[in-house]
């Protein structure tokens, strides 16, 4: 069995680019409740097993995918003294990734670092006649863990959170 926490072993601890990939924590009921009721105690930051939760704007905790990926351990929600999170069995968040034109494969340079990092194989490469294999993203297989963001050498992958809350989408 693969220990997912060790996948980042050979990653560079610091990326020289200024691009930041930060977003709210998983399992939040909604962002407005979070900003109204979060005490900024830092318990979720201490509890994060992959250390991707950092102190963000205004002291609020946020996920920084430049530091690694989310393993969905639920430790951040368990550690929080406030009722800000959904139950563990709920979907942690809604993510939408895109691979822009800065992608090396789209510039005919062989690179598959995002697919190598993607455990669920949501990013695969399709062979292309006269060029290198091109990335194909399967939205249904993506968990939103962020594993594909950090290894991209040109920061061609971006991830955004839907503005609707998870509970609104389930209604």
Coordinates of N, CA and C in Angstrom, one line a residue:
X1 N 0.8 -1.2 0.0 CA 0.0 0.0 0.0 C 0.9 1.2 0.0
X2 N 0.5 2.3 -0.7 CA 1.2 3.5 -0.9 C 0.9 4.4 0.3
X3 N 1.9 5.0 0.9 CA 1.7 6.0 1.9 C 1.6 7.4 1.2
X4 N 0.4 7.9 1.0 CA 0.3 9.2 0.3 C 1.0 10.3 0.9
X5 N 1.2 10.3 2.2 CA 1.9 11.4 2.9 C 3.3 11.5 2.5
X6 N 3.9 10.5 1.9 CA 5.3 10.5 1.5 C 5.5 10.8 0.0
X7 N 4.4 11.1 -0.7 CA 4.5 11.4 -2.1 C 5.3 12.6 -2.4
X8 N 5.3 13.6 -1.4 CA 5.9 14.8 -1.6 C 7.4 14.8 -1.2
X9 N 7.9 13.6 -0.9 CA 9.3 13.5 -0.5 C 10.3 14.2 -1.3
X10 N 10.2 14.0 -2.6 CA 11.2 14.6 -3.6 C 10.9 15.9 -4.1
X11 N 9.8 16.5 -3.6 CA 9.3 17.8 -4.1 C 10.2 18.9 -3.5
X12 N 10.4 20.0 -4.3 CA 11.1 21.1 -3.8 C 10.3 21.8 -2.8
X13 N 10.9 22.2 -1.6 CA 10.1 22.8 -0.6 C 9.6 24.2 -0.9
X14 N 10.3 24.9 -1.8 CA 9.9 26.2 -2.1 C 9.9 26.4 -3.6
X15 N 8.8 27.0 -4.1 CA 8.7 27.3 -5.6 C 9.1 28.8 -5.7
X16 N 9.8 29.0 -6.8 CA 10.3 30.4 -7.0 C 9.3 31.3 -7.6
X17 N 8.2 30.8 -8.1 CA 7.2 31.6 -8.7 C 6.3 32.3 -7.6
X18 N 5.7 33.4 -8.0 CA 4.9 34.1 -7.1 C 3.4 33.7 -7.0
X19 N 3.1 32.7 -7.9 CA 1.7 32.3 -8.0 C 1.3 31.5 -6.7
X20 N 0.2 31.9 -6.1 CA -0.2 31.3 -4.9 C -1.6 30.6 -5.1
X21 N -1.7 29.4 -4.6 CA -2.9 28.6 -4.7 C -3.6 28.4 -3.4
X22 N -4.3 29.4 -2.9 CA -4.9 29.4 -1.6 C -6.4 29.3 -1.7
X23 N -7.0 28.6 -0.7 CA -8.5 28.5 -0.7 C -9.0 28.1 0.7
X24 N -10.3 28.3 0.9 CA -10.8 27.9 2.2 C -10.6 26.4 2.6
X25 N -10.8 26.1 3.8 CA -10.7 24.8 4.3 C -11.8 23.8 3.8
X26 N -11.5 22.5 3.8 CA -12.5 21.6 3.3 C -13.6 21.4 4.4
X27 N -14.8 21.0 4.0 CA -15.9 20.7 4.8 C -16.6 21.9 5.5
X28 N -16.2 23.1 5.0 CA -16.8 24.3 5.6 C -18.3 24.4 5.3
X29 N -19.1 24.7 6.2 CA -20.6 24.9 5.9 C -20.8 26.0 4.9
X30 N -20.2 27.1 5.1 CA -20.2 28.2 4.1 C -19.2 29.2 4.6
X31 N -18.7 30.0 3.6 CA -17.6 30.9 3.9 C -18.0 32.1 4.8
X32 N -19.3 32.5 4.7 CA -19.7 33.6 5.6 C -19.8 33.2 7.0
X33 N -20.3 32.0 7.3 CA -20.3 31.5 8.7 C -18.9 31.3 9.2
X34 N -18.0 30.9 8.3 CA -16.6 30.7 8.7 C -16.0 32.0 9.1
X35 N -16.1 33.1 8.3 CA -15.5 34.3 8.6 C -16.2 35.0 9.8
X36 N -17.5 34.7 10.1 CA -18.2 35.3 11.2 C -17.8 34.6 12.5
X37 N -17.6 33.3 12.5 CA -17.4 32.5 13.7 C -16.0 31.9 14.0
X38 N -15.1 32.0 13.0 CA -13.8 31.5 13.2 C -13.1 32.4 14.2
X39 N -12.5 31.8 15.3 CA -11.8 32.6 16.3 C -10.3 32.7 16.0
X40 N -9.9 32.1 14.9 CA -8.5 32.1 14.4 C -7.5 31.6 15.5
X41 N -8.0 30.5 16.2 CA -7.2 29.9 17.3 C -6.0 29.1 16.8
X42 N -6.1 28.7 15.5 CA -4.9 27.9 14.9 C -5.0 26.5 15.2
X43 N -6.0 25.9 15.8 CA -6.1 24.5 16.1 C -6.1 23.7 14.8
X44 N -6.8 24.2 13.8 CA -6.8 23.4 12.5 C -5.4 23.4 11.8
X45 N -4.7 24.5 12.0 CA -3.3 24.6 11.4 C -2.4 23.5 12.1
X46 N -2.5 23.4 13.4 CA -1.7 22.5 14.2 C -2.1 21.0 13.9
X47 N -3.4 20.8 13.6 CA -3.9 19.4 13.4 C -3.6 18.9 11.9
X48 N -3.4 19.8 11.0 CA -3.2 19.3 9.6 C -2.0 18.4 9.4
X49 N -2.2 17.2 9.0 CA -1.1 16.2 8.9 C -0.2 16.5 7.7
X50 N -0.6 17.2 6.7 CA 0.3 17.6 5.6 C 0.8 19.0 5.7
X51 N 0.4 19.7 6.7 CA 0.8 21.1 6.9 C 0.5 22.1 5.7
X52 N -0.7 21.8 5.1 CA -1.1 22.7 4.0 C -2.0 23.8 4.5
X53 N -2.4 23.8 5.7 CA -3.3 24.8 6.3 C -2.3 25.9 6.9
X54 N -2.5 27.1 6.4 CA -1.6 28.2 6.8 C -2.5 29.3 7.3
X55 N -1.9 30.3 8.0 CA -2.6 31.5 8.4 C -2.6 32.4 7.2
X56 N -3.9 32.7 6.8 CA -4.0 33.5 5.6 C -4.4 35.0 5.9
X57 N -5.2 35.6 5.0 CA -5.6 37.0 5.1 C -6.4 37.2 6.4
X58 N -6.1 38.2 7.1 CA -6.8 38.5 8.3 C -6.6 37.5 9.4
X59 N -5.7 36.6 9.3 CA -5.4 35.6 10.3 C -6.3 34.3 10.2
X60 N -7.1 34.3 9.1 CA -8.0 33.2 8.9 C -7.2 32.0 8.3
X61 N -7.4 30.8 8.7 CA -6.7 29.7 8.1 C -7.2 29.4 6.7
X62 N -6.3 29.0 5.9 CA -6.6 28.7 4.5 C -5.7 27.6 4.0
X63 N -6.1 26.9 3.0 CA -5.4 25.8 2.4 C -4.4 26.4 1.4
X64 N -3.1 26.0 1.5 CA -2.1 26.4 0.5 C -1.6 25.2 -0.2
X65 N -2.1 25.0 -1.5 CA -1.7 23.8 -2.2 C -0.2 23.9 -2.7
X66 N 0.4 25.0 -2.6 CA 1.9 25.1 -2.9 C 2.7 24.3 -1.9
X67 N 2.1 24.0 -0.7 CA 2.8 23.2 0.3 C 2.5 21.7 0.2
X68 N 1.6 21.3 -0.6 CA 1.3 19.9 -0.8 C -0.2 19.7 -1.1
X69 N -0.7 18.6 -0.7 CA -2.1 18.2 -1.0 C -2.9 17.8 0.2
X70 N -4.2 17.9 0.1 CA -5.1 17.5 1.1 C -5.3 16.0 1.1
X71 N -5.2 15.3 2.2 CA -5.4 13.9 2.3 C -6.8 13.6 2.8
X72 N -7.6 14.6 3.1 CA -9.0 14.5 3.6 C -9.0 13.7 4.9
X73 N -8.1 14.0 5.8 CA -8.1 13.3 7.1 C -9.1 13.7 8.1
X74 N -9.7 14.9 7.8 CA -10.7 15.5 8.7 C -10.2 16.0 10.0
X75 N -8.9 16.0 10.2 CA -8.3 16.5 11.4 C -8.5 18.0 11.7
X76 N -8.6 18.8 10.6 CA -8.8 20.2 10.8 C -10.2 20.4 11.4
X77 N -11.2 19.7 10.9 CA -12.6 19.9 11.4 C -12.7 19.3 12.8
X78 N -12.1 18.2 13.1 CA -12.1 17.6 14.4 C -11.5 18.5 15.5
X79 N -10.4 19.2 15.1 CA -9.7 20.1 16.0 C -10.4 21.4 16.3
X80 N -11.3 21.8 15.4 CA -11.9 23.1 15.5 C -12.9 23.1 16.7
X81 N -12.8 24.1 17.6 CA -13.8 24.2 18.7 C -15.1 24.8 18.3
X82 N -15.2 25.4 17.1 CA -16.4 26.0 16.6 C -17.2 25.1 15.7
X83 N -18.5 25.3 15.6 CA -19.3 24.4 14.7 C -19.3 25.0 13.2
X84 N -18.2 24.9 12.6 CA -18.0 25.5 11.3 C -18.0 24.5 10.1
X85 N -18.0 23.2 10.5 CA -17.7 22.2 9.5 C -18.9 21.3 9.3
X86 N -19.0 20.7 8.1 CA -20.0 19.7 7.8 C -19.5 18.4 8.4
X87 N -20.4 17.4 8.4 CA -20.0 16.0 8.8 C -18.9 15.4 7.9
X88 N -18.1 14.5 8.4 CA -17.0 13.9 7.6 C -17.5 13.2 6.4
X89 N -18.7 12.6 6.4 CA -19.2 11.9 5.2 C -19.6 12.8 4.1
X90 N -19.8 14.0 4.4 CA -20.2 15.0 3.3 C -19.0 15.2 2.4
X91 N -19.3 15.7 1.2 CA -18.2 16.1 0.2 C -17.4 17.2 0.8
X92 N -16.1 17.1 0.8 CA -15.3 18.2 1.4 C -15.3 19.5 0.7
X93 N -15.4 19.6 -0.6 CA -15.5 20.9 -1.3 C -15.7 20.6 -2.8
X94 N -16.0 21.6 -3.5 CA -16.2 21.6 -4.9 C -15.0 22.3 -5.6
X95 N -14.3 21.6 -6.4 CA -13.1 22.1 -7.0 C -13.3 22.1 -8.5
X96 N -12.8 23.1 -9.2 CA -12.7 23.1 -10.7 C -11.3 23.5 -11.0
X97 N -10.6 22.5 -11.7 CA -9.3 22.9 -12.1 C -9.3 23.1 -13.6
X98 N -8.3 23.8 -14.0 CA -8.1 24.1 -15.5 C -6.6 24.0 -15.7
X99 N -6.2 23.6 -16.9 CA -4.8 23.6 -17.4 C -4.7 24.6 -18.5
X100 N -4.0 25.6 -18.2 CA -3.9 26.7 -19.2 C -2.8 26.5 -20.3
X101 N -2.7 27.4 -21.1 CA -1.8 27.3 -22.3 C -0.3 27.3 -21.9
X102 N 0.0 27.6 -20.7 CA 1.4 27.6 -20.2 C 1.9 26.2 -20.0
X103 N 1.0 25.2 -20.0 CA 1.4 23.8 -19.9 C 2.4 23.4 -20.9
X104 N 3.5 22.7 -20.4 CA 4.6 22.3 -21.2 C 4.1 21.4 -22.3
X105 N 3.2 20.5 -22.0 CA 2.7 19.5 -23.1 C 2.0 20.3 -24.2
X106 N 1.3 21.3 -23.8 CA 0.7 22.1 -24.9 C 1.6 22.9 -25.7
X107 N 2.9 23.0 -25.2 CA 4.0 23.7 -26.0 C 4.9 22.7 -26.6
X108 N 4.4 21.4 -26.7 CA 5.2 20.3 -27.3 C 6.4 19.9 -26.5
X109 N 6.4 20.1 -25.2 CA 7.5 19.6 -24.3 C 6.9 18.5 -23.5
X110 N 7.6 17.4 -23.5 CA 7.1 16.2 -22.7 C 7.2 16.5 -21.2
X111 N 6.0 16.5 -20.6 CA 5.9 16.6 -19.1 C 4.6 16.0 -18.7
X112 N 4.7 15.2 -17.7 CA 3.5 14.5 -17.2 C 3.5 14.6 -15.6
X113 N 4.0 15.6 -15.1 CA 4.2 15.7 -13.6 C 2.8 15.7 -12.9
X114 N 1.8 16.4 -13.5 CA 0.5 16.5 -12.9 C -0.2 15.1 -12.8
X115 N -0.1 14.4 -13.9 CA -0.7 13.0 -14.0 C 0.0 12.1 -13.0
X116 N 1.4 12.2 -12.9 CA 2.1 11.4 -12.0 C 1.7 11.6 -10.5
X117 N 1.3 12.8 -10.2 CA 0.9 13.1 -8.8 C -0.6 12.8 -8.5
X118 N -1.4 12.6 -9.5 CA -2.8 12.4 -9.4 C -3.1 11.0 -9.1
X119 N -3.4 10.7 -7.8 CA -3.7 9.3 -7.4 C -5.0 8.8 -8.1
X120 N -6.0 9.6 -8.3 CA -7.3 9.1 -8.8 C -7.2 9.1 -10.4
X121 N -6.1 9.5 -11.0 CA -6.0 9.5 -12.4 C -7.0 10.4 -13.1
X122 N -7.3 11.5 -12.5 CA -8.3 12.5 -13.1 C -7.6 13.2 -14.2
X123 N -6.3 13.2 -14.2 CA -5.5 13.8 -15.3 C -4.8 12.7 -16.0
X124 N -5.1 12.5 -17.2 CA -4.4 11.5 -18.0 C -3.9 12.2 -19.3
X125 N -3.0 11.5 -20.0 CA -2.4 12.1 -21.2 C -2.8 11.2 -22.4
X126 N -3.4 11.9 -23.4 CA -3.8 11.2 -24.6 C -2.7 11.5 -25.7
X127 N -2.3 10.4 -26.3 CA -1.4 10.5 -27.4 C -1.9 11.4 -28.5
X128 N -1.0 12.1 -29.1 CA -1.4 13.1 -30.2 C -0.4 12.9 -31.3
X129 N -0.9 12.8 -32.5 CA -0.1 12.6 -33.7 C 0.7 13.9 -34.0
X130 N 2.0 13.7 -34.1 CA 2.8 14.9 -34.4 C 3.2 15.7 -33.3
X131 N 2.8 15.3 -32.1 CA 3.1 16.2 -30.9 C 3.3 15.2 -29.7
X132 N 3.6 15.8 -28.5 CA 3.6 15.0 -27.3 C 2.2 14.8 -26.8
X133 N 2.1 13.8 -25.9 CA 0.8 13.5 -25.4 C 0.2 14.7 -24.7
X134 N -1.1 14.9 -24.8 CA -1.8 16.1 -24.3 C -2.6 15.8 -23.1
X135 N -2.7 16.7 -22.1 CA -3.4 16.4 -20.9 C -4.9 16.4 -21.1
X136 N -5.6 15.4 -20.5 CA -7.1 15.3 -20.5 C -7.5 15.3 -19.1
X137 N -8.5 16.1 -18.7 CA -9.0 16.2 -17.3 C -10.3 15.6 -17.2
X138 N -10.5 14.6 -16.3 CA -11.8 14.0 -16.0 C -12.4 14.6 -14.7
X139 N -13.3 15.5 -14.8 CA -13.9 16.2 -13.7 C -14.5 15.2 -12.7
X140 N -15.1 14.1 -13.1 CA -15.7 13.2 -12.2 C -14.8 12.4 -11.3
X141 N -13.5 12.2 -11.8 CA -12.5 11.5 -11.0 C -11.8 12.4 -10.0
X142 N -11.8 13.7 -10.2 CA -11.1 14.6 -9.4 C -11.7 14.8 -8.0
X143 N -10.8 14.6 -6.9 CA -11.2 14.8 -5.6 C -11.0 16.2 -5.1
X144 N -10.2 17.0 -5.8 CA -9.9 18.3 -5.4 C -8.8 18.4 -4.3
X145 N -7.9 17.3 -4.3 CA -6.9 17.2 -3.3 C -5.8 18.2 -3.5
X146 N -5.5 18.7 -4.7 CA -4.5 19.7 -5.0 C -3.1 19.0 -5.3
X147 N -3.1 17.7 -5.4 CA -1.8 17.1 -5.6 C -1.1 17.5 -6.9
X148 N -1.9 17.8 -7.9 CA -1.4 18.2 -9.2 C -0.8 19.6 -9.3
X149 N -1.2 20.5 -8.4 CA -0.8 21.9 -8.5 C 0.7 22.1 -8.2
X150 N 1.2 21.6 -7.1 CA 2.6 21.8 -6.7 C 3.6 21.3 -7.6
X151 N 3.5 20.1 -8.2 CA 4.5 19.5 -9.1 C 4.6 20.2 -10.4
X152 N 3.6 20.9 -10.8 CA 3.7 21.6 -12.2 C 4.8 22.6 -12.2
X153 N 5.8 22.4 -13.1 CA 6.9 23.2 -13.2 C 6.6 24.7 -13.7
X154 N 5.5 24.8 -14.4 CA 5.2 26.2 -14.9 C 3.9 26.7 -14.4
X155 N 3.4 26.1 -13.3 CA 2.1 26.6 -12.6 C 1.0 26.8 -13.6
X156 N 0.8 25.8 -14.5 CA -0.2 25.9 -15.5 C -1.6 25.4 -15.0
X157 N -1.6 24.8 -13.8 CA -2.9 24.3 -13.3 C -3.4 25.2 -12.2
X158 N -4.6 25.6 -12.3 CA -5.3 26.5 -11.3 C -6.5 25.7 -10.8
X159 N -6.8 26.0 -9.6 CA -8.0 25.4 -8.9 C -8.8 26.5 -8.3
X160 N -10.1 26.4 -8.5 CA -11.0 27.4 -7.9 C -12.1 26.7 -7.2
X161 N -12.6 27.4 -6.2 CA -13.7 26.8 -5.5 C -15.0 27.5 -6.0
X162 N -16.1 26.7 -6.1 CA -17.4 27.2 -6.5 C -17.8 28.2 -5.5
X163 N -18.5 29.2 -5.9 CA -19.0 30.2 -4.9 C -20.2 29.7 -4.1
X164 N -20.9 28.8 -4.7 CA -22.0 28.2 -3.9 C -21.5 27.3 -2.8
X165 N -22.2 27.2 -1.7 CA -21.8 26.3 -0.6 C -22.2 24.9 -1.0
X166 N -21.5 23.9 -0.4 CA -21.8 22.5 -0.6 C -23.2 22.2 -0.3
X167 N -23.8 22.8 0.8 CA -25.1 22.4 1.2 C -26.1 23.0 0.2
X168 N -25.8 24.2 -0.4 CA -26.7 24.7 -1.4 C -26.8 23.8 -2.7
X169 N -25.6 23.2 -3.0 CA -25.6 22.4 -4.2 C -26.3 21.1 -4.0
X170 N -26.4 20.6 -2.8 CA -27.1 19.4 -2.5 C -28.6 19.5 -2.5
X171 N -29.1 20.7 -2.4 CA -30.5 20.9 -2.3 C -31.2 20.8 -3.7

